[in-house]
Coordinates of C-alpha atoms and ligand atoms in Angstrom, one line a residue:
X1 CA 38.4 64.8 2.5
X2 CA 38.1 62.6 -0.4
X3 CA 40.2 60.0 1.2
X4 CA 38.0 60.2 4.4
X5 CA 34.8 59.5 2.6
X6 CA 36.3 56.6 0.7
X7 CA 37.4 55.2 4.0
X8 CA 33.9 55.6 5.4
X9 CA 32.5 54.0 2.4
X10 CA 34.8 51.1 2.8
X11 CA 33.8 50.7 6.4
X12 CA 30.2 50.8 5.4
X13 CA 30.7 48.1 2.9
X14 CA 32.5 45.9 5.3
X15 CA 29.8 46.4 7.9
X16 CA 27.1 45.6 5.4
X17 CA 28.8 42.5 4.3
X18 CA 29.3 41.4 8.0
X19 CA 25.7 42.1 8.8
X20 CA 24.5 40.4 5.7
X21 CA 26.5 37.3 6.3
X22 CA 25.5 37.0 9.9
X23 CA 21.8 37.3 8.9
X24 CA 22.4 34.6 6.3
X25 CA 24.0 32.5 9.0
X26 CA 21.0 32.8 11.3
X27 CA 18.7 32.2 8.4
X28 CA 20.5 29.0 7.5
X29 CA 20.6 27.7 11.1
X30 CA 17.0 28.7 11.9
X31 CA 15.5 27.1 8.8
X32 CA 17.5 24.0 9.1
X33 CA 14.4 22.1 10.3
X34 CA 12.3 23.2 7.3
X35 CA 14.9 22.5 4.6
X36 CA 12.2 21.1 2.4
X37 CA 14.2 18.1 1.2
X38 CA 12.9 16.2 -1.7
X39 CA 11.0 13.2 -0.6
X40 CA 11.0 9.9 -2.4
X41 CA 8.8 7.2 -1.0
X42 CA 9.2 3.8 -2.6
X43 CA 6.6 1.2 -1.8
X44 CA 6.7 -2.4 -3.0
X45 CA 3.6 -4.5 -3.2
X46 CA 3.3 -7.7 -1.2
X47 CA 7.1 -7.9 -0.6
X48 CA 8.1 -9.8 2.5
X49 CA 10.6 -8.5 5.0
X50 CA 12.6 -11.8 4.6
X51 CA 13.1 -11.3 0.8
X52 CA 15.7 -8.6 1.2
X53 CA 19.4 -9.1 1.6
X54 CA 20.0 -6.5 4.3
X55 CA 17.2 -8.1 6.3
X56 CA 19.0 -11.4 6.3
X57 CA 18.3 -13.0 2.9
X58 CA 21.5 -14.4 1.7
X59 CA 20.3 -15.9 -1.6
X60 CA 18.1 -13.1 -3.0
X61 CA 20.2 -10.4 -4.6
X62 CA 18.9 -6.9 -3.7
X63 CA 22.1 -4.8 -3.8
X64 CA 20.4 -1.5 -4.4
X65 CA 18.1 -1.8 -1.4
X66 CA 21.0 -3.0 0.7
X67 CA 23.0 0.1 -0.3
X68 CA 20.2 2.3 0.9
X69 CA 20.4 0.6 4.2
X70 CA 24.2 0.9 4.2
X71 CA 24.0 4.6 3.5
X72 CA 21.1 5.2 5.9
X73 CA 19.0 3.9 8.7
X74 CA 17.3 0.5 8.8
X75 CA 14.2 0.0 10.9
X76 CA 13.7 -3.6 12.1
X77 CA 10.4 -3.0 13.9
X78 CA 8.5 -1.2 11.2
X79 CA 4.8 -2.0 11.2
X80 CA 2.1 -1.6 8.5
X81 CA -1.3 -0.6 9.7
X82 CA -3.0 -3.5 8.0
X83 CA -2.0 -6.8 6.3
X84 CA -3.9 -5.8 3.1
X85 CA -3.4 -3.2 0.4
X86 CA -6.3 -0.9 0.6
X87 CA -6.4 -0.4 4.4
X88 CA -2.6 -0.3 4.7
X89 CA -2.3 2.3 1.9
X90 CA -5.1 4.4 3.3
X91 CA -3.4 4.5 6.6
X92 CA -0.1 5.3 5.0
X93 CA -1.6 8.2 3.0
X94 CA -3.5 9.7 5.9
X95 CA -1.3 8.9 9.0
X96 CA -4.4 7.4 10.6
X97 CA -5.6 3.9 11.4
X98 CA -7.7 2.9 8.4
X99 CA -10.8 2.4 10.6
X100 CA -10.8 6.2 11.1
X101 CA -11.4 6.9 7.4
X102 CA -13.8 3.9 7.0
X103 CA -11.2 2.2 4.8
X104 CA -11.3 -1.1 6.8
X105 CA -14.4 -2.8 8.0
X106 CA -15.8 -6.1 9.3
X107 CA -17.1 -7.5 6.0
X108 CA -15.5 -10.4 4.2
X109 CA -14.2 -8.0 1.6
X110 CA -11.5 -5.7 2.9
X111 CA -10.1 -4.2 -0.3
X112 CA -11.7 -2.4 -3.2
X113 CA -12.7 -4.9 -5.8
X114 CA -13.4 -2.9 -9.0
X115 CA -12.4 0.4 -10.6
X116 CA -16.1 1.0 -10.6
X117 CA -16.6 0.5 -6.9
X118 CA -17.9 3.7 -5.2
X119 CA -15.8 3.4 -2.1
X120 CA -12.4 5.0 -1.6
X121 CA -10.3 7.5 0.3
X122 CA -12.9 10.0 1.5
X123 CA -12.7 13.6 0.2
X124 CA -12.3 15.0 3.7
X125 CA -9.2 13.0 4.4
X126 CA -6.0 15.0 4.0
X127 CA -3.0 13.1 2.6
X128 CA 0.6 14.1 3.2
X129 CA 0.7 14.9 -0.5
X130 CA -2.0 17.5 -0.1
X131 CA -0.1 19.2 2.7
X132 CA 3.2 19.1 0.8
X133 CA 1.5 20.5 -2.3
X134 CA 0.4 23.5 -0.2
X135 CA 4.1 24.0 0.8
X136 CA 5.1 24.4 -2.8
X137 CA 6.2 20.8 -3.5
X138 CA 5.7 19.2 -6.9
X139 CA 3.9 16.0 -6.0
X140 CA 3.8 12.9 -8.1
X141 CA 2.7 9.3 -7.8
X142 CA 3.7 6.6 -10.2
X143 CA 2.2 3.1 -10.0
X144 CA -0.5 1.6 -8.0
X145 CA -3.2 3.6 -6.2
X146 CA -6.0 1.2 -5.1
X147 CA -7.8 3.8 -3.0
X148 CA -10.8 4.3 -5.3
X149 CA -11.7 6.4 -8.3
X150 CA -15.3 7.7 -8.6
X151 CA -18.1 8.4 -6.1
X152 CA -21.3 9.2 -8.1
X153 CA -20.6 9.4 -11.7
X154 CA -18.0 8.2 -14.2
X155 CA -15.3 10.8 -14.3
X156 CA -16.0 12.6 -11.0
X157 CA -12.7 11.2 -9.8
X158 CA -13.5 12.0 -6.2
X159 CA -11.0 9.5 -4.9
X160 CA -8.4 10.0 -7.6
X161 CA -4.8 10.9 -6.7
X162 CA -5.2 14.2 -8.4
X163 CA -8.0 15.0 -5.9
X164 CA -5.8 13.9 -3.0
X165 CA -2.9 16.3 -3.3
X166 CA -0.9 14.9 -6.2
X167 CA -0.3 17.0 -9.3
X168 CA 1.0 14.1 -11.3
X169 CA -0.3 10.6 -11.6
X170 CA 0.9 7.9 -13.9
X171 CA -0.2 4.4 -13.2
X172 CA -3.1 2.1 -12.3
X173 CA -6.0 3.4 -10.2
X174 CA -6.6 -0.2 -9.2
X175 CA -4.1 -3.0 -8.6
X176 CA -2.1 -5.5 -10.5
X177 CA -4.0 -8.8 -10.2
X178 CA -4.4 -12.1 -12.0
X179 CA -7.0 -11.0 -14.4
X180 CA -4.6 -8.5 -15.9
X181 CA -2.5 -11.3 -17.4
X182 CA -4.3 -13.1 -20.2
X183 CA -4.4 -16.8 -19.5
X184 CA -4.2 -16.5 -15.7
X185 CA -7.1 -17.5 -13.5
X186 CA -9.5 -14.8 -12.2
X187 CA -8.8 -13.2 -8.8
X188 CA -12.0 -11.4 -8.1
X189 CA -14.7 -13.1 -6.1
X190 CA -13.8 -16.4 -7.6
X191 CA -16.1 -18.4 -5.3
X192 CA -18.9 -16.0 -6.2
X193 CA -18.1 -16.5 -9.9
X194 CA -18.2 -20.3 -9.4
X195 CA -21.6 -20.2 -7.7
X196 CA -22.9 -17.9 -10.4
X197 CA -21.7 -20.3 -13.0
X198 CA -23.4 -23.2 -11.2
X199 CA -26.7 -21.3 -10.9
X200 CA -26.6 -20.4 -14.6
X201 CA -25.8 -24.0 -15.6
X202 CA -28.7 -25.3 -13.4
X203 CA -31.0 -22.8 -15.0
X204 CA -29.9 -23.8 -18.4
X205 CA -30.3 -27.5 -17.7
X206 CA -33.7 -26.9 -16.3
X207 CA -34.7 -25.0 -19.3
X208 CA -33.5 -27.8 -21.6
X209 CA -35.4 -30.3 -19.6
X210 CA -38.5 -28.2 -19.9
X211 CA -38.1 -27.9 -23.6
X212 CA -37.7 -31.7 -23.9
X213 CA -40.8 -32.3 -21.7
X214 CA -42.8 -29.8 -23.8
X215 CA -41.6 -31.4 -27.0
X216 CA -42.6 -34.9 -25.9
X217 CA -45.9 -33.5 -24.6
X218 CA -45.2 -34.5 -21.0
X219 CA -45.9 -31.0 -19.7
X220 CA -48.7 -28.6 -20.3
X221 CA -46.6 -25.5 -19.5
X222 CA -47.3 -22.9 -22.1
X223 CA -44.7 -21.4 -24.4
X224 CA -45.0 -18.0 -22.8
X225 CA -43.7 -19.3 -19.5
X226 CA -40.8 -20.9 -21.3
X227 CA -39.9 -17.7 -23.2
X228 CA -40.0 -15.8 -20.0
X229 CA -37.7 -18.3 -18.4
X230 CA -35.3 -17.9 -21.2
X231 CA -35.3 -14.2 -21.0
X232 CA -34.8 -14.4 -17.2
X233 CA -31.8 -16.8 -17.7
X234 CA -30.2 -14.6 -20.4
X235 CA -30.6 -11.5 -18.3
X236 CA -29.0 -13.4 -15.4
X237 CA -26.1 -14.3 -17.7
X238 CA -25.9 -10.9 -19.2
X239 CA -25.9 -8.9 -16.0
X240 CA -23.6 -11.0 -14.0
X241 CA -21.5 -13.2 -16.1
X242 CA -20.6 -10.3 -18.5
X243 CA -19.3 -8.3 -15.6
X244 CA -16.8 -11.0 -14.9
X245 CA -16.1 -11.5 -18.6
X246 CA -15.0 -7.9 -18.7
X247 CA -13.0 -7.9 -15.5
X248 CA -9.7 -7.4 -17.4
X249 CA -10.9 -4.8 -19.8
X250 CA -12.6 -2.7 -17.1
X251 CA -10.1 -3.0 -14.3
X252 CA -6.7 -3.2 -15.9
X253 CA -6.2 0.3 -17.1
X254 CA -3.4 2.9 -17.1
X255 CA -4.0 6.6 -16.4
X256 CA -1.9 9.6 -17.0
X257 CA -3.4 12.2 -14.7
X258 CA -7.1 12.2 -15.4
X259 CA -6.8 10.5 -18.8
X260 CA -7.0 6.8 -19.5
X261 CA -4.1 6.1 -21.8
X262 CA -4.3 2.3 -22.1
X263 CA -7.2 0.0 -21.5
X264 CA -6.6 -2.9 -21.0
X265 CA -3.1 -2.4 -19.8
X266 CA -0.1 -4.0 -21.4
X267 CA 1.5 -5.5 -18.3
X268 CA 4.6 -6.6 -20.2
X269 CA 5.7 -3.0 -20.8
X270 CA 4.0 -1.2 -17.9
X271 CA 6.7 -1.6 -15.2
X272 CA 9.3 -0.2 -17.7
X273 CA 7.0 2.7 -18.6
X274 CA 6.5 3.4 -14.9
X275 CA 10.1 3.7 -14.1
X276 CA 10.6 6.0 -17.1
X277 CA 7.8 8.2 -15.8
X278 CA 9.4 8.3 -12.4
X279 CA 12.8 9.3 -13.8
X280 CA 11.2 11.9 -16.0
X281 CA 9.4 13.3 -13.0
X282 CA 12.7 13.7 -11.0
X283 CA 14.4 15.3 -14.0
X284 CA 11.5 17.8 -14.6
X285 CA 11.3 18.8 -10.9
X286 CA 14.9 18.8 -9.9
X287 CA 14.9 22.6 -9.3
X288 CA 12.1 22.7 -6.7
X289 CA 11.3 20.5 -3.8
X290 CA 9.4 17.4 -4.9
X291 CA 7.6 14.4 -3.5
X292 CA 7.6 11.2 -5.5
X293 CA 5.7 8.2 -4.4
X294 CA 6.9 5.3 -6.4
X295 CA 4.3 2.7 -5.8
X296 CA 5.6 -0.5 -7.5
X297 CA 3.4 -3.2 -9.1
X298 CA 6.3 -5.5 -8.2
X299 CA 6.1 -8.0 -6.5
X300 CA 2.4 -8.7 -6.6
X301 CA 1.2 -11.6 -8.8
X302 CA 1.0 -12.0 -11.8
X303 CA 4.6 -11.2 -12.7
X304 CA 5.6 -9.2 -15.8
X305 CA 9.3 -9.5 -15.4
X306 CA 11.4 -8.3 -18.4
X307 CA 13.7 -10.7 -20.3
X308 CA 16.8 -9.5 -18.6
X309 CA 15.7 -10.8 -15.2
X310 CA 13.9 -14.0 -16.2
X311 CA 15.5 -17.1 -14.8
X312 CA 18.3 -15.1 -13.2
X313 CA 17.4 -15.4 -9.5
X314 CA 17.6 -18.4 -7.2
X315 CA 14.0 -18.1 -6.3
X316 CA 12.0 -18.8 -9.4
X317 CA 9.6 -16.3 -11.0
X318 CA 9.0 -14.6 -7.7
X319 CA 12.7 -14.0 -7.1
X320 CA 13.2 -12.8 -10.6
X321 CA 10.6 -10.2 -10.0
X322 CA 12.1 -9.1 -6.7
X323 CA 15.5 -8.7 -8.3
X324 CA 14.1 -6.6 -11.1
X325 CA 12.4 -4.4 -8.6
X326 CA 15.7 -3.9 -6.8
X327 CA 17.2 -2.8 -10.1
X328 CA 14.4 -0.3 -10.5
X329 CA 15.1 1.0 -7.0
X330 CA 18.7 1.5 -8.2
X331 CA 17.5 3.5 -11.2
X332 CA 15.6 5.9 -9.0
X333 CA 18.5 6.4 -6.6
X334 CA 20.9 6.9 -9.5
X335 CA 18.6 9.5 -11.0
X336 CA 18.7 11.4 -7.7
X337 CA 22.4 11.2 -7.4
X338 CA 22.9 12.2 -11.0
X339 CA 21.1 15.5 -10.6
X340 CA 23.2 16.2 -7.5
X341 CA 20.3 15.9 -5.1
X342 CA 21.8 13.1 -2.9
X343 CA 22.1 15.2 0.2
X344 CA 18.8 17.0 -0.3
X345 CA 16.7 14.0 -0.7
X346 CA 15.1 11.7 1.9
X347 CA 14.4 8.3 0.5
X348 CA 12.2 5.7 2.2
X349 CA 11.8 2.2 1.1
X350 CA 9.1 -0.2 2.3
X351 CA 6.4 -2.7 1.4
X352 CA 2.6 -2.2 1.9
X353 CA 2.5 -5.3 4.1
X354 CA 3.9 -8.8 4.5
X355 CA 4.4 -11.4 1.8
X356 CA 1.8 -14.0 0.9
X357 CA 4.0 -16.8 2.1
X358 CA 2.3 -20.0 0.8
X359 CA 0.8 -18.6 -2.4
X360 CA 1.1 -20.9 -5.3
X361 CA 0.7 -19.8 -9.0
X362 CA -1.3 -21.5 -11.7
X363 CA 1.8 -23.4 -12.8
X364 CA 2.1 -24.9 -9.3
X365 CA 5.2 -22.7 -8.5
X366 CA 5.5 -20.9 -5.2
X367 CA 4.9 -17.2 -6.0
X368 CA 4.6 -15.4 -2.6
X369 CA 7.1 -13.5 -0.5
X370 CA 9.0 -14.6 2.5
X371 CA 8.5 -13.1 6.0
X372 CA 11.6 -14.4 7.5
X373 CA 11.3 -15.4 11.2
X374 CA 7.8 -13.8 11.5
X375 CA 4.7 -15.9 11.8
X376 CA 1.7 -15.2 9.6
X377 CA 1.3 -13.5 6.2
X378 CA -0.6 -11.1 4.1
X379 CA -4.3 -11.1 4.8
X380 CA -4.0 -12.9 8.1
X381 CA -4.8 -10.3 10.8
X382 CA -2.2 -9.3 13.3
X383 CA 0.5 -11.9 13.3
X384 CA 3.8 -10.2 12.7
X385 CA 4.4 -11.8 9.3
X386 CA 1.5 -9.8 7.7
X387 CA 2.5 -6.4 9.1
X388 CA 6.2 -6.2 9.8
X389 CA 7.7 -4.6 6.8
X390 CA 11.1 -3.3 5.7
X391 CA 11.8 0.3 6.5
X392 CA 14.9 2.0 5.2
X393 CA 15.6 5.8 5.3
X394 CA 18.5 7.4 3.4
X395 CA 19.5 11.0 3.7
X396 CA 23.3 11.4 3.6
X397 CA 24.5 14.3 5.6
X398 CA 21.5 14.4 7.9
X399 CA 20.9 10.8 8.9
X400 CA 23.5 8.4 10.1
X401 CA 24.6 5.7 7.9
X402 CA 24.7 1.9 8.5
X403 CA 22.5 2.2 11.6
X404 CA 19.8 -0.2 12.8
X405 CA 16.9 0.8 15.0
X406 CA 14.7 -1.8 16.6
X407 CA 12.1 0.5 18.1
X408 CA 8.4 0.0 17.2
X409 CA 7.6 2.4 14.3
X410 CA 4.6 2.5 12.0
X411 CA 4.2 3.1 8.3
X412 CA 1.7 5.8 9.5
X413 CA 4.8 7.7 10.8
X414 CA 5.8 8.7 7.3
X415 CA 2.9 11.1 7.3
X416 CA 4.1 13.1 10.3
X417 CA 7.7 12.8 9.3
X418 CA 7.4 14.3 5.8
X419 CA 4.8 16.9 6.8
X420 CA 7.3 18.1 9.4
X421 CA 10.2 18.2 7.0
X422 CA 8.1 20.2 4.5
X423 CA 7.5 22.8 7.2
X424 CA 3.8 22.2 7.3
X425 CA 1.8 21.5 10.5
X426 CA -0.4 18.5 11.1
X427 CA -4.2 18.8 10.8
X428 CA -5.6 19.8 14.2
X429 CA -9.2 18.7 13.6
X430 CA -8.6 14.9 13.7
X431 CA -6.5 12.3 15.3
X432 CA -3.2 11.6 13.6
X433 CA -1.7 8.3 14.7
X434 CA 1.7 8.7 13.0
X435 CA 4.6 10.2 14.8
X436 CA 7.5 12.3 13.5
X437 CA 10.4 9.8 13.1
X438 CA 13.2 12.4 12.6
X439 CA 14.4 12.6 16.2
X440 CA 14.6 8.8 16.4
X441 CA 16.3 8.4 13.0
X442 CA 18.9 11.2 13.8
X443 CA 19.6 9.6 17.1
X444 CA 18.4 12.5 19.2
X445 CA 16.1 10.2 21.1
X446 CA 16.5 6.5 21.8
X447 CA 12.8 5.4 22.0
X448 CA 10.0 5.7 19.6
X449 CA 6.9 7.7 20.7
X450 CA 4.6 4.8 20.2
X451 CA 3.5 3.3 23.5
X452 CA 0.7 1.4 21.9
X453 CA 0.1 0.2 18.3
X454 CA -3.3 -1.3 17.5
X455 CA -3.8 -4.1 14.9
X456 CA -7.1 -4.5 13.3
X457 CA -8.6 -7.3 11.3
X458 CA -11.4 -5.5 9.4
X459 CA -13.2 -3.5 12.0
X460 CA -12.3 -5.8 14.8
X461 CA -9.4 -5.0 17.1
X462 CA -7.3 -8.0 16.7
X463 CA -4.1 -7.4 18.7
X464 CA -2.2 -4.7 20.6
X465 CA 1.5 -3.9 20.8
X466 CA 2.6 -2.3 24.1
X467 CA 6.0 -0.7 24.4
X468 CA 6.1 0.5 28.0
X469 CA 7.7 4.0 28.2
X470 CA 11.4 3.9 28.7
X471 CA 11.6 0.1 28.5
X472 CA 13.1 -2.2 25.9
X473 CA 10.3 -4.7 26.2
X474 CA 7.5 -5.0 23.6
X475 CA 4.4 -6.9 24.6
X476 CA 1.8 -8.1 22.1
X477 CA -1.6 -9.3 23.0
X478 CA -3.9 -11.1 20.6
X479 CA -7.6 -11.1 21.3
X480 CA -8.1 -13.6 18.5
X481 CA -5.9 -15.4 16.0
X482 CA -6.7 -16.6 12.5
X483 CA -6.9 -20.4 12.0
X484 CA -3.8 -20.4 9.8
X485 CA -2.5 -23.9 10.3
X486 CA -5.9 -25.6 10.0
X487 CA -9.5 -24.8 9.7
X488 CA -11.5 -22.3 7.6
X489 CA -8.4 -20.3 6.5
X490 CA -6.1 -23.2 5.7
X491 CA -4.3 -22.4 2.5
X492 CA -6.6 -19.5 1.6
X493 CA -5.1 -16.2 0.6
X494 CA -7.1 -14.0 2.9
X495 CA -8.6 -15.0 6.2
X496 CA -11.8 -13.6 7.7
X497 CA -11.9 -11.8 11.0
X498 CA -14.7 -13.5 12.9
X499 CA -16.6 -16.7 13.6
X500 CA -15.3 -19.8 12.1
X501 CA -12.2 -18.1 10.8
X502 CA -10.7 -17.3 14.1
X503 CA -9.9 -18.6 17.6
X504 CA -10.8 -16.2 20.4
X505 CA -8.5 -15.8 23.4
X506 CA -9.5 -14.9 26.9
X507 CA -7.3 -13.8 28.5
X508 CA -5.6 -12.5 25.3
X509 CA -2.7 -14.5 24.0
X510 CA 0.4 -12.6 25.2
X511 CA 3.9 -12.6 23.7
X512 CA 7.1 -10.9 24.7
X513 CA 8.1 -9.7 21.2
X514 CA 11.5 -8.5 22.4
X515 CA 12.5 -12.1 23.3
X516 CA 10.1 -14.0 21.0
X517 CA 9.7 -12.1 17.8
X518 CA 8.3 -15.2 16.1
X519 CA 5.3 -15.3 18.4
X520 CA 5.9 -19.0 19.2
X521 CA 5.8 -19.1 23.0
X522 CA 2.9 -17.2 24.7
X523 CA 3.7 -16.2 28.2
X524 CA 1.5 -17.3 31.1
X525 CA 1.0 -16.3 34.7
X526 CA 3.5 -19.0 35.5
X527 CA 6.3 -17.8 33.2
X528 CA 5.6 -14.1 33.7
X529 CA 4.8 -12.8 37.2
X530 CA 3.5 -9.5 35.8
X531 CA 1.1 -11.3 33.4
X532 CA -2.1 -9.8 34.9
X533 CA -0.7 -6.4 35.3
X534 CA 0.4 -6.3 31.7
X535 CA -3.0 -7.4 30.5
X536 CA -4.5 -4.7 32.7
X537 CA -2.3 -2.0 31.2
X538 CA -3.1 -3.2 27.7
X539 CA -6.8 -3.1 28.4
X540 CA -6.4 0.5 29.7
X541 CA -4.6 1.4 26.4
X542 CA -7.4 -0.1 24.4
X543 CA -10.1 1.8 26.4
X544 CA -8.2 5.1 25.8
X545 CA -7.9 4.3 22.1
X546 CA -11.6 3.4 21.8
X547 CA -12.5 6.8 23.1
X548 CA -10.8 8.4 20.1
X549 CA -12.8 6.5 17.5
X550 CA -15.9 7.9 15.9
X551 CA -18.2 6.2 13.5
X552 CA -17.7 7.1 9.8
X553 CA -19.2 6.0 6.5
X554 CA -17.9 2.5 5.6
X555 CA -16.0 2.7 2.3
X556 CA -15.8 -1.0 2.0
X557 CA -19.4 -2.0 2.6
X558 CA -20.9 -4.3 -0.1
X559 CA -22.7 -1.4 -1.6
X560 CA -19.5 0.5 -1.9
X561 CA -17.3 -2.3 -3.3
X562 CA -19.6 -3.9 -5.8
X563 CA -19.4 -3.0 -9.5
X564 CA -21.5 0.0 -10.6
X565 CA -21.7 0.3 -14.3
X566 CA -22.2 4.1 -14.2
X567 CA -18.9 4.5 -12.4
X568 CA -16.9 2.4 -14.8
X569 CA -13.8 4.4 -16.0
X570 CA -13.9 3.8 -19.7
X571 CA -11.7 4.8 -22.7
X572 CA -14.2 4.7 -25.6
X573 CA -17.9 4.0 -25.4
X574 CA -19.1 1.9 -22.4
X575 CA -19.2 -1.1 -22.3
X576 CA -16.6 -1.3 -25.1
X577 CA -13.7 0.4 -23.4
X578 CA -10.6 0.1 -25.3
X579 CA -7.7 2.3 -26.2
X580 CA -3.9 2.5 -26.4
X581 CA -2.3 5.9 -26.5
X582 CA 0.7 4.7 -24.6
X583 CA 2.5 1.9 -26.2
X584 CA 5.8 3.6 -27.1
X585 CA 8.4 2.4 -24.7
X586 CA 11.6 4.2 -25.2
X587 CA 14.4 2.2 -26.6
X588 CA 16.8 3.7 -24.0
X589 CA 15.2 1.7 -21.1
X590 CA 14.8 -1.4 -23.1
X591 CA 18.5 -1.3 -23.9
X592 CA 19.5 -0.5 -20.3
X593 CA 17.5 -3.5 -19.3
X594 CA 19.5 -5.9 -21.4
Ligands
NAG1 C1 15.1 -15.6 0.6 O1 13.9 -15.3 -0.1 C2 13.3 -16.5 -0.7 C3 12.2 -16.1 -1.6 O2 11.2 -15.4 -0.9 C4 13.0 -17.5 0.3 O3 12.4 -18.6 -0.3 C5 14.2 -17.8 1.2 O4 13.8 -18.7 2.2 C6 14.8 -16.6 1.7 N1 16.0 -16.9 2.4 C7 16.3 -16.6 3.7 C8 17.6 -17.0 4.2 O5 15.5 -15.9 4.3
NAG2 C1 26.8 14.7 1.4 O1 26.9 14.2 2.7 C2 28.0 13.3 2.9 C3 27.9 12.8 4.3 O2 27.9 13.8 5.2 C4 29.3 14.1 2.6 O3 30.4 13.2 2.8 C5 29.3 14.6 1.2 O4 30.4 15.4 1.0 C6 28.0 15.4 0.9 N1 28.0 15.7 -0.5 C7 27.8 16.9 -0.9 C8 27.7 17.1 -2.4 O5 27.6 17.9 -0.2
NAG3 C1 -15.5 13.1 7.0 O1 -16.9 13.0 6.8 C2 -17.5 12.0 7.5 C3 -19.0 11.9 7.1 O2 -19.4 13.0 6.6 C4 -17.3 12.2 9.0 O3 -18.0 11.1 9.7 C5 -15.8 12.2 9.3 O4 -15.6 12.5 10.7 C6 -15.1 13.3 8.5 N1 -13.7 13.1 8.6 C7 -12.9 14.2 8.9 C8 -11.5 13.9 9.0 O5 -13.3 15.3 9.1

């Protein structure tokens, strides 16, 4: 009897184990699609696709980025939504064309200009970080934001990363720019500054002449008028020139979460501190799923390259900075591998848009990126050079290694891809332009889902990319092109989107990108029998796209970009904003750097 019951018990145990393990098995297979991998998104600033070894550069050394490509999938037709920081990043964060959130518009200014601008990523836009946060992810961003800070008062932080789904922020709410490096020329509204200076000087000269005339008795103007004029002049000086005098102090600042920890920023140590913060974030969060957006200040000018990399590259100060960034990429990958998360982490590497090809620094040295075979550059509408960016994905065990994919994909696709991986669903109350890339990356499908991609210059539709379903051909039609080689935009950093800045094309200038990626030889009805049919299909695509647009508040209107003193983030008492609670760079990194 005793033996019998034992036997029964034994059977029971075996059955339970069997049942349990089979449940576990189904559990494992069923949840494979929502594994909740860690997600590390690395974005360089202003890096050209032609600057990287695996994209064909044989003199720039980028071994760490090349290794990501070797161990993963490399996209060769990866497109940013805009050729400029603010709109491209807005699209990246929201998975939507920037025109949908009001983050791109037709004015001359197409990026936020001050930390005290009131424009920025609207509160009702939902970033992928917000969706991942709801799925239990730890969400961190280190580095550049450039999507606004305040709306109505200093410290409301309505556009701040912590109000857009991140629970950790270390970096600059604005951007790295010339004013942040003492001794460099100013980068903000320089022609406006020059005009202002001229007006002020004219006023001053006028005033002096008046004084002389009065002194010599040649005019009967009374002293009261002169005093009023002086007051007027000094107010003019005070209100406007001061603003520009304070550009560095007010705009180059470092935040940790909601606190300003350094103002003005110390650019020399900031990139090192950033990488330390990123590594610490990975270390802290290794036991739960995390999202890290590493938004480099590299390789935007001015360069703050550390000693170990100065003079080491074959491409001057620009190349030194690129190679340092590559080393930082290596640090992040190593940190992930070291905590044993290699196969549980999706890494994506890209740039926010193309390089500023012919940019020249104050020392006369060439300091912009290289866009390889692609025509055009940063700030120049829809030519490939401004928008074709590197795109590398690594996820060992899940994604193939050493694979190249030449299908049109967008930086907006990251949104849908990571939201899907986190097991969240896409917002249903708005148009999402990005598509889940996992089937394409894994090799389950051969073609990308994008039939059309639209390229804006400000609010104006500039060009359209058409990838007919099931075909390998990619057409691109330009409705206008910037006057790059001559005319109003010659040698300028950013070109306008209308009037004298552009050449209109009717019929649109058409290229076969699959045969002519450099956009050098437009096709014509003589060379392409289907010319008119292609134009017609593209026109149809545009009409369908236009139906999905609604009018939204313009975040980059003059009113929203100009400096508003009451919005000025300030450590201390405005206008004397100054503090440094963050100057301790750990010795470890400094040494590693040597
Ligand atoms: C490599 O990058 C540098 C710096 O941007 C550039 O000057 C050079 O032309 C590039 N080389 C190739 C082969 O693309
Ligand atoms: C990670 O994936 C690779 C590729 O499938 C595999 O060779 C390796 O053993 C995996 N590593 C771990 C720790 O599972
Ligand atoms: C956000 O609000 C603006 C204005 O209130 C509106 O036009 C826009 O459609 C809203 N966006 C979303 C995604 O709901």
